[in-house]
PDB file of N, CA and C in Angstrom:
ATOM      1  N   MET C  84      10.908   6.406  -8.680  1.00 92.00           N
ATOM      2  CA  MET C  84      10.770   5.649  -7.463  1.00 92.00           C
ATOM      3  C   MET C  84      11.007   6.540  -6.251  1.00 92.00           C
ATOM      4  N   GLY C  85      12.009   7.356  -6.306  1.00 93.00           N
ATOM      5  CA  GLY C  85      12.321   8.231  -5.175  1.00 93.00           C
ATOM      6  C   GLY C  85      11.189   9.176  -4.839  1.00 93.00           C
ATOM      7  N   LYS C  86      10.543   9.720  -5.875  1.00 92.00           N
ATOM      8  CA  LYS C  86       9.417  10.625  -5.647  1.00 92.00           C
ATOM      9  C   LYS C  86       8.274   9.904  -4.941  1.00 92.00           C
ATOM     10  N   ARG C  87       8.009   8.653  -5.341  1.00 91.00           N
ATOM     11  CA  ARG C  87       6.933   7.898  -4.696  1.00 91.00           C
ATOM     12  C   ARG C  87       7.283   7.565  -3.245  1.00 91.00           C
ATOM     13  N   ILE C  88       8.558   7.293  -2.979  1.00 94.00           N
ATOM     14  CA  ILE C  88       8.983   7.055  -1.590  1.00 94.00           C
ATOM     15  C   ILE C  88       8.710   8.307  -0.759  1.00 94.00           C
ATOM     16  N   ALA C  89       9.130   9.448  -1.265  1.00 94.00           N
ATOM     17  CA  ALA C  89       8.942  10.707  -0.529  1.00 94.00           C
ATOM     18  C   ALA C  89       7.458  11.021  -0.354  1.00 94.00           C
ATOM     19  N   GLN C  90       6.661  10.844  -1.395  1.00 90.00           N
ATOM     20  CA  GLN C  90       5.231  11.126  -1.306  1.00 90.00           C
ATOM     21  C   GLN C  90       4.557  10.241  -0.264  1.00 90.00           C
ATOM     22  N   ARG C  91       4.872   8.954  -0.291  1.00 90.00           N
ATOM     23  CA  ARG C  91       4.254   8.030   0.654  1.00 90.00           C
ATOM     24  C   ARG C  91       4.699   8.331   2.081  1.00 90.00           C
ATOM     25  N   ARG C  92       5.986   8.608   2.254  1.00 92.00           N
ATOM     26  CA  ARG C  92       6.519   8.944   3.581  1.00 92.00           C
ATOM     27  C   ARG C  92       5.799  10.163   4.134  1.00 92.00           C
ATOM     28  N   LYS C  93       5.633  11.174   3.302  1.00 92.00           N
ATOM     29  CA  LYS C  93       4.959  12.403   3.740  1.00 92.00           C
ATOM     30  C   LYS C  93       3.477  12.140   4.017  1.00 92.00           C
ATOM     31  N   ALA C  94       2.844  11.314   3.198  1.00 87.00           N
ATOM     32  CA  ALA C  94       1.429  10.985   3.416  1.00 87.00           C
ATOM     33  C   ALA C  94       1.224  10.297   4.764  1.00 87.00           C
ATOM     34  N   LEU C  95       2.212   9.508   5.158  1.00 89.00           N
ATOM     35  CA  LEU C  95       2.141   8.812   6.444  1.00 89.00           C
ATOM     36  C   LEU C  95       2.668   9.666   7.597  1.00 89.00           C
ATOM     37  N   LYS C  96       3.101  10.887   7.256  1.00 92.00           N
ATOM     38  CA  LYS C  96       3.647  11.828   8.257  1.00 92.00           C
ATOM     39  C   LYS C  96       4.864  11.242   8.978  1.00 92.00           C
ATOM     40  N   ILE C  97       5.723  10.599   8.194  1.00 94.00           N
ATOM     41  CA  ILE C  97       6.971  10.048   8.726  1.00 94.00           C
ATOM     42  C   ILE C  97       8.103  10.984   8.321  1.00 94.00           C
ATOM     43  N   LYS C  98       8.871  11.406   9.281  1.00 96.00           N
ATOM     44  CA  LYS C  98      10.012  12.272   8.986  1.00 96.00           C
ATOM     45  C   LYS C  98      11.110  11.450   8.337  1.00 96.00           C
ATOM     46  N   LYS C  99      11.850  12.114   7.463  1.00 96.00           N
ATOM     47  CA  LYS C  99      12.908  11.439   6.718  1.00 96.00           C
ATOM     48  C   LYS C  99      13.910  10.768   7.651  1.00 96.00           C
ATOM     49  N   HIS C 100      14.333  11.473   8.680  1.00 96.00           N
ATOM     50  CA  HIS C 100      15.330  10.880   9.581  1.00 96.00           C
ATOM     51  C   HIS C 100      14.761   9.689  10.349  1.00 96.00           C
ATOM     52  N   ASP C 101      13.447   9.712  10.625  1.00 96.00           N
ATOM     53  CA  ASP C 101      12.831   8.573  11.318  1.00 96.00           C
ATOM     54  C   ASP C 101      12.798   7.335  10.424  1.00 96.00           C
ATOM     55  N   LEU C 102      12.450   7.531   9.154  1.00 97.00           N
ATOM     56  CA  LEU C 102      12.443   6.405   8.221  1.00 97.00           C
ATOM     57  C   LEU C 102      13.859   5.864   8.036  1.00 97.00           C
ATOM     58  N   ALA C 103      14.814   6.750   7.865  1.00 97.00           N
ATOM     59  CA  ALA C 103      16.207   6.331   7.686  1.00 97.00           C
ATOM     60  C   ALA C 103      16.682   5.512   8.887  1.00 97.00           C
ATOM     61  N   GLU C 104      16.372   5.980  10.065  1.00 96.00           N
ATOM     62  CA  GLU C 104      16.764   5.261  11.280  1.00 96.00           C
ATOM     63  C   GLU C 104      16.089   3.887  11.350  1.00 96.00           C
ATOM     64  N   GLU C 105      14.803   3.850  11.008  1.00 95.00           N
ATOM     65  CA  GLU C 105      14.037   2.599  11.062  1.00 95.00           C
ATOM     66  C   GLU C 105      14.622   1.530  10.140  1.00 95.00           C
ATOM     67  N   ILE C 106      15.094   1.951   8.965  1.00 95.00           N
ATOM     68  CA  ILE C 106      15.620   0.959   8.012  1.00 95.00           C
ATOM     69  C   ILE C 106      17.138   0.811   8.088  1.00 95.00           C
ATOM     70  N   GLY C 107      17.761   1.592   8.952  1.00 96.00           N
ATOM     71  CA  GLY C 107      19.192   1.415   9.192  1.00 96.00           C
ATOM     72  C   GLY C 107      20.109   2.029   8.153  1.00 96.00           C
ATOM     73  N   ILE C 108      19.687   3.175   7.603  1.00 97.00           N
ATOM     74  CA  ILE C 108      20.546   3.884   6.657  1.00 97.00           C
ATOM     75  C   ILE C 108      20.684   5.328   7.118  1.00 97.00           C
ATOM     76  N   SER C 109      21.609   6.054   6.514  1.00 96.00           N
ATOM     77  CA  SER C 109      21.789   7.452   6.894  1.00 96.00           C
ATOM     78  C   SER C 109      20.703   8.316   6.255  1.00 96.00           C
ATOM     79  N   ASN C 110      20.451   9.434   6.881  1.00 95.00           N
ATOM     80  CA  ASN C 110      19.490  10.405   6.360  1.00 95.00           C
ATOM     81  C   ASN C 110      19.933  10.898   4.978  1.00 95.00           C
ATOM     82  N   ASN C 111      21.234  11.112   4.810  1.00 96.00           N
ATOM     83  CA  ASN C 111      21.762  11.571   3.520  1.00 96.00           C
ATOM     84  C   ASN C 111      21.523  10.542   2.420  1.00 96.00           C
ATOM     85  N   TYR C 112      21.709   9.264   2.746  1.00 97.00           N
ATOM     86  CA  TYR C 112      21.478   8.203   1.760  1.00 97.00           C
ATOM     87  C   TYR C 112      20.002   8.152   1.369  1.00 97.00           C
ATOM     88  N   LEU C 113      19.099   8.269   2.346  1.00 97.00           N
ATOM     89  CA  LEU C 113      17.670   8.282   2.035  1.00 97.00           C
ATOM     90  C   LEU C 113      17.328   9.495   1.176  1.00 97.00           C
ATOM     91  N   SER C 114      17.906  10.635   1.488  1.00 96.00           N
ATOM     92  CA  SER C 114      17.681  11.833   0.672  1.00 96.00           C
ATOM     93  C   SER C 114      18.120  11.599  -0.767  1.00 96.00           C
ATOM     94  N   SER C 115      19.260  10.942  -0.941  1.00 96.00           N
ATOM     95  CA  SER C 115      19.764  10.641  -2.288  1.00 96.00           C
ATOM     96  C   SER C 115      18.830   9.684  -3.018  1.00 96.00           C
ATOM     97  N   ILE C 116      18.263   8.727  -2.300  1.00 96.00           N
ATOM     98  CA  ILE C 116      17.308   7.794  -2.910  1.00 96.00           C
ATOM     99  C   ILE C 116      16.059   8.557  -3.341  1.00 96.00           C
ATOM    100  N   GLU C 117      15.539   9.403  -2.457  1.00 96.00           N
ATOM    101  CA  GLU C 117      14.330  10.159  -2.768  1.00 96.00           C
ATOM    102  C   GLU C 117      14.539  11.127  -3.928  1.00 96.00           C
ATOM    103  N   ARG C 118      15.731  11.637  -4.089  1.00 95.00           N
ATOM    104  CA  ARG C 118      16.028  12.551  -5.203  1.00 95.00           C
ATOM    105  C   ARG C 118      16.401  11.811  -6.484  1.00 95.00           C
ATOM    106  N   GLY C 119      16.524  10.479  -6.402  1.00 93.00           N
ATOM    107  CA  GLY C 119      16.858   9.697  -7.583  1.00 93.00           C
ATOM    108  C   GLY C 119      18.325   9.632  -7.906  1.00 93.00           C
ATOM    109  N   ARG C 120      19.171  10.073  -7.003  1.00 96.00           N
ATOM    110  CA  ARG C 120      20.617  10.051  -7.237  1.00 96.00           C
ATOM    111  C   ARG C 120      21.244   8.723  -6.866  1.00 96.00           C
ATOM    112  N   GLU C 121      20.585   7.979  -5.995  1.00 95.00           N
ATOM    113  CA  GLU C 121      21.060   6.656  -5.561  1.00 95.00           C
ATOM    114  C   GLU C 121      19.936   5.653  -5.732  1.00 95.00           C
ATOM    115  N   LYS C 122      20.302   4.413  -5.976  1.00 94.00           N
ATOM    116  CA  LYS C 122      19.338   3.321  -6.032  1.00 94.00           C
ATOM    117  C   LYS C 122      19.574   2.449  -4.796  1.00 94.00           C
ATOM    118  N   PRO C 123      18.507   2.117  -4.079  1.00 95.00           N
ATOM    119  CA  PRO C 123      18.690   1.312  -2.869  1.00 95.00           C
ATOM    120  C   PRO C 123      19.025  -0.136  -3.203  1.00 95.00           C
ATOM    121  N   SER C 124      19.731  -0.783  -2.292  1.00 94.00           N
ATOM    122  CA  SER C 124      19.966  -2.223  -2.424  1.00 94.00           C
ATOM    123  C   SER C 124      18.621  -2.923  -2.270  1.00 94.00           C
ATOM    124  N   LEU C 125      18.559  -4.187  -2.629  1.00 95.00           N
ATOM    125  CA  LEU C 125      17.321  -4.949  -2.492  1.00 95.00           C
ATOM    126  C   LEU C 125      16.871  -4.979  -1.034  1.00 95.00           C
ATOM    127  N   GLU C 126      17.811  -5.166  -0.125  1.00 96.00           N
ATOM    128  CA  GLU C 126      17.488  -5.203   1.302  1.00 96.00           C
ATOM    129  C   GLU C 126      16.879  -3.883   1.768  1.00 96.00           C
ATOM    130  N   VAL C 127      17.472  -2.775   1.365  1.00 96.00           N
ATOM    131  CA  VAL C 127      16.953  -1.459   1.743  1.00 96.00           C
ATOM    132  C   VAL C 127      15.597  -1.229   1.084  1.00 96.00           C
ATOM    133  N   PHE C 128      15.460  -1.619  -0.172  1.00 96.00           N
ATOM    134  CA  PHE C 128      14.204  -1.469  -0.898  1.00 96.00           C
ATOM    135  C   PHE C 128      13.065  -2.202  -0.188  1.00 96.00           C
ATOM    136  N   VAL C 129      13.310  -3.432   0.213  1.00 94.00           N
ATOM    137  CA  VAL C 129      12.292  -4.222   0.924  1.00 94.00           C
ATOM    138  C   VAL C 129      11.956  -3.562   2.252  1.00 94.00           C
ATOM    139  N   SER C 130      12.947  -3.060   2.954  1.00 96.00           N
ATOM    140  CA  SER C 130      12.708  -2.375   4.227  1.00 96.00           C
ATOM    141  C   SER C 130      11.858  -1.124   4.028  1.00 96.00           C
ATOM    142  N   ILE C 131      12.125  -0.383   2.970  1.00 96.00           N
ATOM    143  CA  ILE C 131      11.328   0.813   2.670  1.00 96.00           C
ATOM    144  C   ILE C 131       9.880   0.413   2.399  1.00 96.00           C
ATOM    145  N   CYS C 132       9.679  -0.613   1.586  1.00 92.00           N
ATOM    146  CA  CYS C 132       8.324  -1.093   1.285  1.00 92.00           C
ATOM    147  C   CYS C 132       7.595  -1.468   2.567  1.00 92.00           C
ATOM    148  N   ASN C 133       8.273  -2.197   3.437  1.00 92.00           N
ATOM    149  CA  ASN C 133       7.651  -2.631   4.686  1.00 92.00           C
ATOM    150  C   ASN C 133       7.324  -1.455   5.596  1.00 92.00           C
ATOM    151  N   CYS C 134       8.240  -0.531   5.739  1.00 93.00           N
ATOM    152  CA  CYS C 134       8.014   0.612   6.632  1.00 93.00           C
ATOM    153  C   CYS C 134       6.918   1.538   6.109  1.00 93.00           C
ATOM    154  N   LEU C 135       6.827   1.667   4.793  1.00 92.00           N
ATOM    155  CA  LEU C 135       5.824   2.555   4.205  1.00 92.00           C
ATOM    156  C   LEU C 135       4.526   1.820   3.877  1.00 92.00           C
ATOM    157  N   ASN C 136       4.519   0.509   4.145  1.00 86.00           N
ATOM    158  CA  ASN C 136       3.328  -0.301   3.915  1.00 86.00           C
ATOM    159  C   ASN C 136       2.830  -0.187   2.470  1.00 86.00           C
ATOM    160  N   VAL C 137       3.752  -0.371   1.547  1.00 85.00           N
ATOM    161  CA  VAL C 137       3.413  -0.341   0.125  1.00 85.00           C
ATOM    162  C   VAL C 137       3.986  -1.574  -0.552  1.00 85.00           C
ATOM    163  N   SER C 138       3.427  -1.897  -1.698  1.00 82.00           N
ATOM    164  CA  SER C 138       3.960  -3.011  -2.480  1.00 82.00           C
ATOM    165  C   SER C 138       5.161  -2.520  -3.281  1.00 82.00           C
ATOM    166  N   PRO C 139       6.046  -3.430  -3.644  1.00 87.00           N
ATOM    167  CA  PRO C 139       7.152  -3.038  -4.521  1.00 87.00           C
ATOM    168  C   PRO C 139       6.645  -2.453  -5.838  1.00 87.00           C
ATOM    169  N   ASP C 140       5.497  -2.959  -6.320  1.00 81.00           N
ATOM    170  CA  ASP C 140       4.917  -2.421  -7.551  1.00 81.00           C
ATOM    171  C   ASP C 140       4.707  -0.920  -7.455  1.00 81.00           C
ATOM    172  N   TYR C 141       4.194  -0.487  -6.319  1.00 81.00           N
ATOM    173  CA  TYR C 141       3.925   0.941  -6.171  1.00 81.00           C
ATOM    174  C   TYR C 141       5.207   1.761  -6.306  1.00 81.00           C
ATOM    175  N   LEU C 142       6.245   1.359  -5.607  1.00 87.00           N
ATOM    176  CA  LEU C 142       7.479   2.140  -5.662  1.00 87.00           C
ATOM    177  C   LEU C 142       8.144   2.052  -7.027  1.00 87.00           C
ATOM    178  N   LEU C 143       8.035   0.901  -7.675  1.00 86.00           N
ATOM    179  CA  LEU C 143       8.693   0.737  -8.975  1.00 86.00           C
ATOM    180  C   LEU C 143       7.910   1.350 -10.132  1.00 86.00           C
ATOM    181  N   ILE C 144       6.589   1.108 -10.160  1.00 80.00           N
ATOM    182  CA  ILE C 144       5.823   1.558 -11.323  1.00 80.00           C
ATOM    183  C   ILE C 144       4.588   2.379 -10.991  1.00 80.00           C
ATOM    184  N   GLY C 145       4.315   2.575  -9.722  1.00 73.00           N
ATOM    185  CA  GLY C 145       3.209   3.430  -9.342  1.00 73.00           C
ATOM    186  C   GLY C 145       1.896   2.722  -9.069  1.00 73.00           C
ATOM    187  N   THR C 146       1.854   1.390  -9.153  1.00 61.00           N
ATOM    188  CA  THR C 146       0.645   0.642  -8.848  1.00 61.00           C
ATOM    189  C   THR C 146       0.662   0.313  -7.372  1.00 61.00           C
ATOM    190  N   MET C 147      -0.349   0.788  -6.656  1.00 52.00           N
ATOM    191  CA  MET C 147      -0.309   0.662  -5.209  1.00 52.00           C
ATOM    192  C   MET C 147      -0.407  -0.777  -4.735  1.00 52.00           C
ATOM    193  N   HIS C 148      -1.347  -1.548  -5.241  1.00 50.00           N
ATOM    194  CA  HIS C 148      -1.501  -2.924  -4.813  1.00 50.00           C
ATOM    195  C   HIS C 148      -1.999  -3.759  -5.971  1.00 50.00           C
ATOM    196  N   SER C 149      -1.746  -5.039  -5.871  1.00 53.00           N
ATOM    197  CA  SER C 149      -2.226  -5.956  -6.883  1.00 53.00           C
ATOM    198  C   SER C 149      -3.737  -5.866  -6.990  1.00 53.00           C
ATOM    199  N   ASN C 150      -4.236  -6.182  -8.139  1.00 58.00           N
ATOM    200  CA  ASN C 150      -5.681  -6.205  -8.399  1.00 58.00           C
ATOM    201  C   ASN C 150      -6.342  -4.844  -8.212  1.00 58.00           C
ATOM    202  N   ASN C 151      -5.572  -3.779  -8.279  1.00 63.00           N
ATOM    203  CA  ASN C 151      -6.102  -2.418  -8.230  1.00 63.00           C
ATOM    204  C   ASN C 151      -6.917  -2.107  -6.977  1.00 63.00           C
ATOM    205  N   VAL C 152      -6.540  -2.674  -5.846  1.00 70.00           N
ATOM    206  CA  VAL C 152      -7.209  -2.347  -4.591  1.00 70.00           C
ATOM    207  C   VAL C 152      -6.676  -0.983  -4.141  1.00 70.00           C
ATOM    208  N   PRO C 153      -7.561   0.017  -3.998  1.00 73.00           N
ATOM    209  CA  PRO C 153      -7.095   1.343  -3.584  1.00 73.00           C
ATOM    210  C   PRO C 153      -6.427   1.301  -2.211  1.00 73.00           C
ATOM    211  N   GLN C 154      -5.480   2.184  -2.007  1.00 71.00           N
ATOM    212  CA  GLN C 154      -4.695   2.201  -0.775  1.00 71.00           C
ATOM    213  C   GLN C 154      -5.568   2.379   0.457  1.00 71.00           C
ATOM    214  N   ASP C 155      -6.572   3.242   0.399  1.00 75.00           N
ATOM    215  CA  ASP C 155      -7.385   3.468   1.592  1.00 75.00           C
ATOM    216  C   ASP C 155      -8.138   2.206   2.001  1.00 75.00           C
ATOM    217  N   ILE C 156      -8.618   1.449   1.023  1.00 80.00           N
ATOM    218  CA  ILE C 156      -9.300   0.195   1.338  1.00 80.00           C
ATOM    219  C   ILE C 156      -8.304  -0.814   1.900  1.00 80.00           C
ATOM    220  N   TYR C 157      -7.157  -0.902   1.293  1.00 75.00           N
ATOM    221  CA  TYR C 157      -6.113  -1.807   1.765  1.00 75.00           C
ATOM    222  C   TYR C 157      -5.722  -1.470   3.201  1.00 75.00           C
ATOM    223  N   ASP C 158      -5.551  -0.187   3.483  1.00 74.00           N
ATOM    224  CA  ASP C 158      -5.177   0.240   4.839  1.00 74.00           C
ATOM    225  C   ASP C 158      -6.235  -0.159   5.857  1.00 74.00           C
ATOM    226  N   GLU C 159      -7.496   0.035   5.510  1.00 80.00           N
ATOM    227  CA  GLU C 159      -8.579  -0.319   6.428  1.00 80.00           C
ATOM    228  C   GLU C 159      -8.641  -1.833   6.641  1.00 80.00           C
ATOM    229  N   LEU C 160      -8.445  -2.601   5.578  1.00 81.00           N
ATOM    230  CA  LEU C 160      -8.479  -4.059   5.709  1.00 81.00           C
ATOM    231  C   LEU C 160      -7.377  -4.564   6.631  1.00 81.00           C
ATOM    232  N   ARG C 161      -6.235  -3.920   6.597  1.00 77.00           N
ATOM    233  CA  ARG C 161      -5.122  -4.338   7.452  1.00 77.00           C
ATOM    234  C   ARG C 161      -5.442  -4.155   8.939  1.00 77.00           C
ATOM    235  N   LEU C 162      -6.400  -3.296   9.242  1.00 80.00           N
ATOM    236  CA  LEU C 162      -6.774  -3.037  10.633  1.00 80.00           C
ATOM    237  C   LEU C 162      -7.867  -3.978  11.140  1.00 80.00           C
ATOM    238  N   CYS C 163      -8.430  -4.767  10.241  1.00 82.00           N
ATOM    239  CA  CYS C 163      -9.537  -5.657  10.610  1.00 82.00           C
ATOM    240  C   CYS C 163      -9.049  -6.915  11.325  1.00 82.00           C
ATOM    241  N   THR C 164      -9.923  -7.434  12.189  1.00 88.00           N
ATOM    242  CA  THR C 164      -9.650  -8.716  12.843  1.00 88.00           C
ATOM    243  C   THR C 164      -9.937  -9.849  11.856  1.00 88.00           C
ATOM    244  N   LYS C 165      -9.554 -11.055  12.214  1.00 88.00           N
ATOM    245  CA  LYS C 165      -9.839 -12.215  11.359  1.00 88.00           C
ATOM    246  C   LYS C 165     -11.336 -12.392  11.169  1.00 88.00           C
ATOM    247  N   GLU C 166     -12.090 -12.160  12.228  1.00 92.00           N
ATOM    248  CA  GLU C 166     -13.544 -12.289  12.148  1.00 92.00           C
ATOM    249  C   GLU C 166     -14.140 -11.250  11.204  1.00 92.00           C
ATOM    250  N   GLU C 167     -13.652 -10.025  11.305  1.00 91.00           N
ATOM    251  CA  GLU C 167     -14.141  -8.962  10.414  1.00 91.00           C
ATOM    252  C   GLU C 167     -13.776  -9.257   8.965  1.00 91.00           C
ATOM    253  N   LEU C 168     -12.568  -9.770   8.742  1.00 89.00           N
ATOM    254  CA  LEU C 168     -12.159 -10.134   7.380  1.00 89.00           C
ATOM    255  C   LEU C 168     -13.024 -11.256   6.825  1.00 89.00           C
ATOM    256  N   ALA C 169     -13.393 -12.198   7.680  1.00 92.00           N
ATOM    257  CA  ALA C 169     -14.276 -13.284   7.238  1.00 92.00           C
ATOM    258  C   ALA C 169     -15.632 -12.732   6.811  1.00 92.00           C
ATOM    259  N   LEU C 170     -16.153 -11.763   7.560  1.00 94.00           N
ATOM    260  CA  LEU C 170     -17.427 -11.145   7.203  1.00 94.00           C
ATOM    261  C   LEU C 170     -17.310 -10.378   5.888  1.00 94.00           C
ATOM    262  N   ILE C 171     -16.230  -9.643   5.728  1.00 91.00           N
ATOM    263  CA  ILE C 171     -16.000  -8.890   4.484  1.00 91.00           C
ATOM    264  C   ILE C 171     -15.908  -9.851   3.300  1.00 91.00           C
ATOM    265  N   LYS C 172     -15.209 -10.950   3.490  1.00 90.00           N
ATOM    266  CA  LYS C 172     -15.101 -11.954   2.433  1.00 90.00           C
ATOM    267  C   LYS C 172     -16.474 -12.496   2.064  1.00 90.00           C
ATOM    268  N   TYR C 173     -17.304 -12.766   3.075  1.00 92.00           N
ATOM    269  CA  TYR C 173     -18.654 -13.264   2.838  1.00 92.00           C
ATOM    270  C   TYR C 173     -19.473 -12.246   2.035  1.00 92.00           C
ATOM    271  N   ILE C 174     -19.374 -10.980   2.404  1.00 92.00           N
ATOM    272  CA  ILE C 174     -20.103  -9.924   1.691  1.00 92.00           C
ATOM    273  C   ILE C 174     -19.637  -9.833   0.239  1.00 92.00           C
ATOM    274  N   LEU C 175     -18.326  -9.899   0.021  1.00 87.00           N
ATOM    275  CA  LEU C 175     -17.794  -9.856  -1.346  1.00 87.00           C
ATOM    276  C   LEU C 175     -18.279 -11.048  -2.171  1.00 87.00           C
ATOM    277  N   GLN C 176     -18.304 -12.213  -1.554  1.00 88.00           N
ATOM    278  CA  GLN C 176     -18.801 -13.401  -2.256  1.00 88.00           C
ATOM    279  C   GLN C 176     -20.271 -13.225  -2.625  1.00 88.00           C
ATOM    280  N   PHE C 177     -21.047 -12.603  -1.742  1.00 89.00           N
ATOM    281  CA  PHE C 177     -22.451 -12.326  -2.022  1.00 89.00           C
ATOM    282  C   PHE C 177     -22.577 -11.414  -3.238  1.00 89.00           C
ATOM    283  N   PHE C 178     -21.806 -10.318  -3.252  1.00 84.00           N
ATOM    284  CA  PHE C 178     -21.857  -9.394  -4.379  1.00 84.00           C
ATOM    285  C   PHE C 178     -21.437 -10.072  -5.685  1.00 84.00           C
ATOM    286  N   MET C 179     -20.407 -10.880  -5.623  1.00 83.00           N
ATOM    287  CA  MET C 179     -19.944 -11.553  -6.839  1.00 83.00           C
ATOM    288  C   MET C 179     -20.984 -12.555  -7.346  1.00 83.00           C
ATOM    289  N   ALA C 180     -21.658 -13.240  -6.428  1.00 83.00           N
ATOM    290  CA  ALA C 180     -22.717 -14.166  -6.828  1.00 83.00           C
ATOM    291  C   ALA C 180     -23.860 -13.401  -7.478  1.00 83.00           C
ATOM    292  N   LYS C 181     -24.248 -12.264  -6.907  1.00 79.00           N
ATOM    293  CA  LYS C 181     -25.314 -11.439  -7.484  1.00 79.00           C
ATOM    294  C   LYS C 181     -24.912 -10.910  -8.851  1.00 79.00           C
ATOM    295  N   LYS C 182     -23.660 -10.522  -8.962  1.00 73.00           N
ATOM    296  CA  LYS C 182     -23.157 -10.001 -10.234  1.00 73.00           C
ATOM    297  C   LYS C 182     -23.272 -11.075 -11.310  1.00 73.00           C
ATOM    298  N   THR C 183     -22.879 -12.276 -10.985  1.00 74.00           N
ATOM    299  CA  THR C 183     -22.959 -13.395 -11.926  1.00 74.00           C
ATOM    300  C   THR C 183     -24.418 -13.713 -12.252  1.00 74.00           C
ATOM    301  N   GLU C 184     -25.225 -13.700 -11.237  1.00 69.00           N
ATOM    302  CA  GLU C 184     -26.637 -14.034 -11.377  1.00 69.00           C
ATOM    303  C   GLU C 184     -27.409 -12.997 -12.203  1.00 69.00           C
ATOM    304  N   GLU C 185     -27.131 -11.727 -11.977  1.00 64.00           N
ATOM    305  CA  GLU C 185     -27.907 -10.663 -12.603  1.00 64.00           C
ATOM    306  C   GLU C 185     -27.178  -9.938 -13.719  1.00 64.00           C
ATOM    307  N   GLY C 186     -25.915 -10.203 -13.904  1.00 58.00           N
ATOM    308  CA  GLY C 186     -25.177  -9.573 -14.991  1.00 58.00           C
ATOM    309  C   GLY C 186     -24.438  -8.308 -14.615  1.00 58.00           C
ATOM    310  N   ASN C 187     -24.867  -7.627 -13.561  1.00 54.00           N
ATOM    311  CA  ASN C 187     -24.119  -6.453 -13.092  1.00 54.00           C
ATOM    312  C   ASN C 187     -24.523  -6.121 -11.666  1.00 54.00           C
ATOM    313  N   LEU C 188     -23.818  -5.173 -11.089  1.00 50.00           N
ATOM    314  CA  LEU C 188     -24.063  -4.805  -9.684  1.00 50.00           C
ATOM    315  C   LEU C 188     -25.080  -3.682  -9.529  1.00 50.00           C
ATOM    316  N   ASP C 189     -25.580  -3.125 -10.636  1.00 51.00           N
ATOM    317  CA  ASP C 189     -26.486  -1.994 -10.555  1.00 51.00           C
ATOM    318  C   ASP C 189     -27.920  -2.394 -10.225  1.00 51.00           C
ATOM    319  N   LYS C 190     -28.216  -3.666 -10.123  1.00 50.00           N
ATOM    320  CA  LYS C 190     -29.589  -4.109  -9.944  1.00 50.00           C
ATOM    321  C   LYS C 190     -29.926  -4.450  -8.485  1.00 50.00           C
ATOM    322  N   PHE C 191     -29.203  -3.878  -7.531  1.00 49.00           N
ATOM    323  CA  PHE C 191     -29.510  -4.124  -6.119  1.00 49.00           C
ATOM    324  C   PHE C 191     -30.569  -3.138  -5.662  1.00 49.00           C
ATOM    325  N   ASP C 192     -31.770  -3.621  -5.443  1.00 46.00           N
ATOM    326  CA  ASP C 192     -32.857  -2.761  -4.967  1.00 46.00           C
ATOM    327  C   ASP C 192     -33.512  -3.367  -3.761  1.00 46.00           C
TER     328      ASP C 192
END
């Protein structure tokens, strides 16, 4: 878990002391969590998930999001407006209907 916290923090270009300050813990305590020497309380764990924008699954077992949605897609969706999300939902429904109708997605010509 600690390695995934550190990897995600670095991927987001967040400094260790900034993350520690944001969640209200000491830099040393965060370092201990990242090295696997300490286990965070539930409150700290939830704060880490929120600050790093990851699911608890990712930190616990390495699965980034439910239903295997890749992180980059998830990140982009979070930036969309409600109207854009509605359009994306409509497009997905179209693809799923075609998939059901034709048996697979490879027949779009």
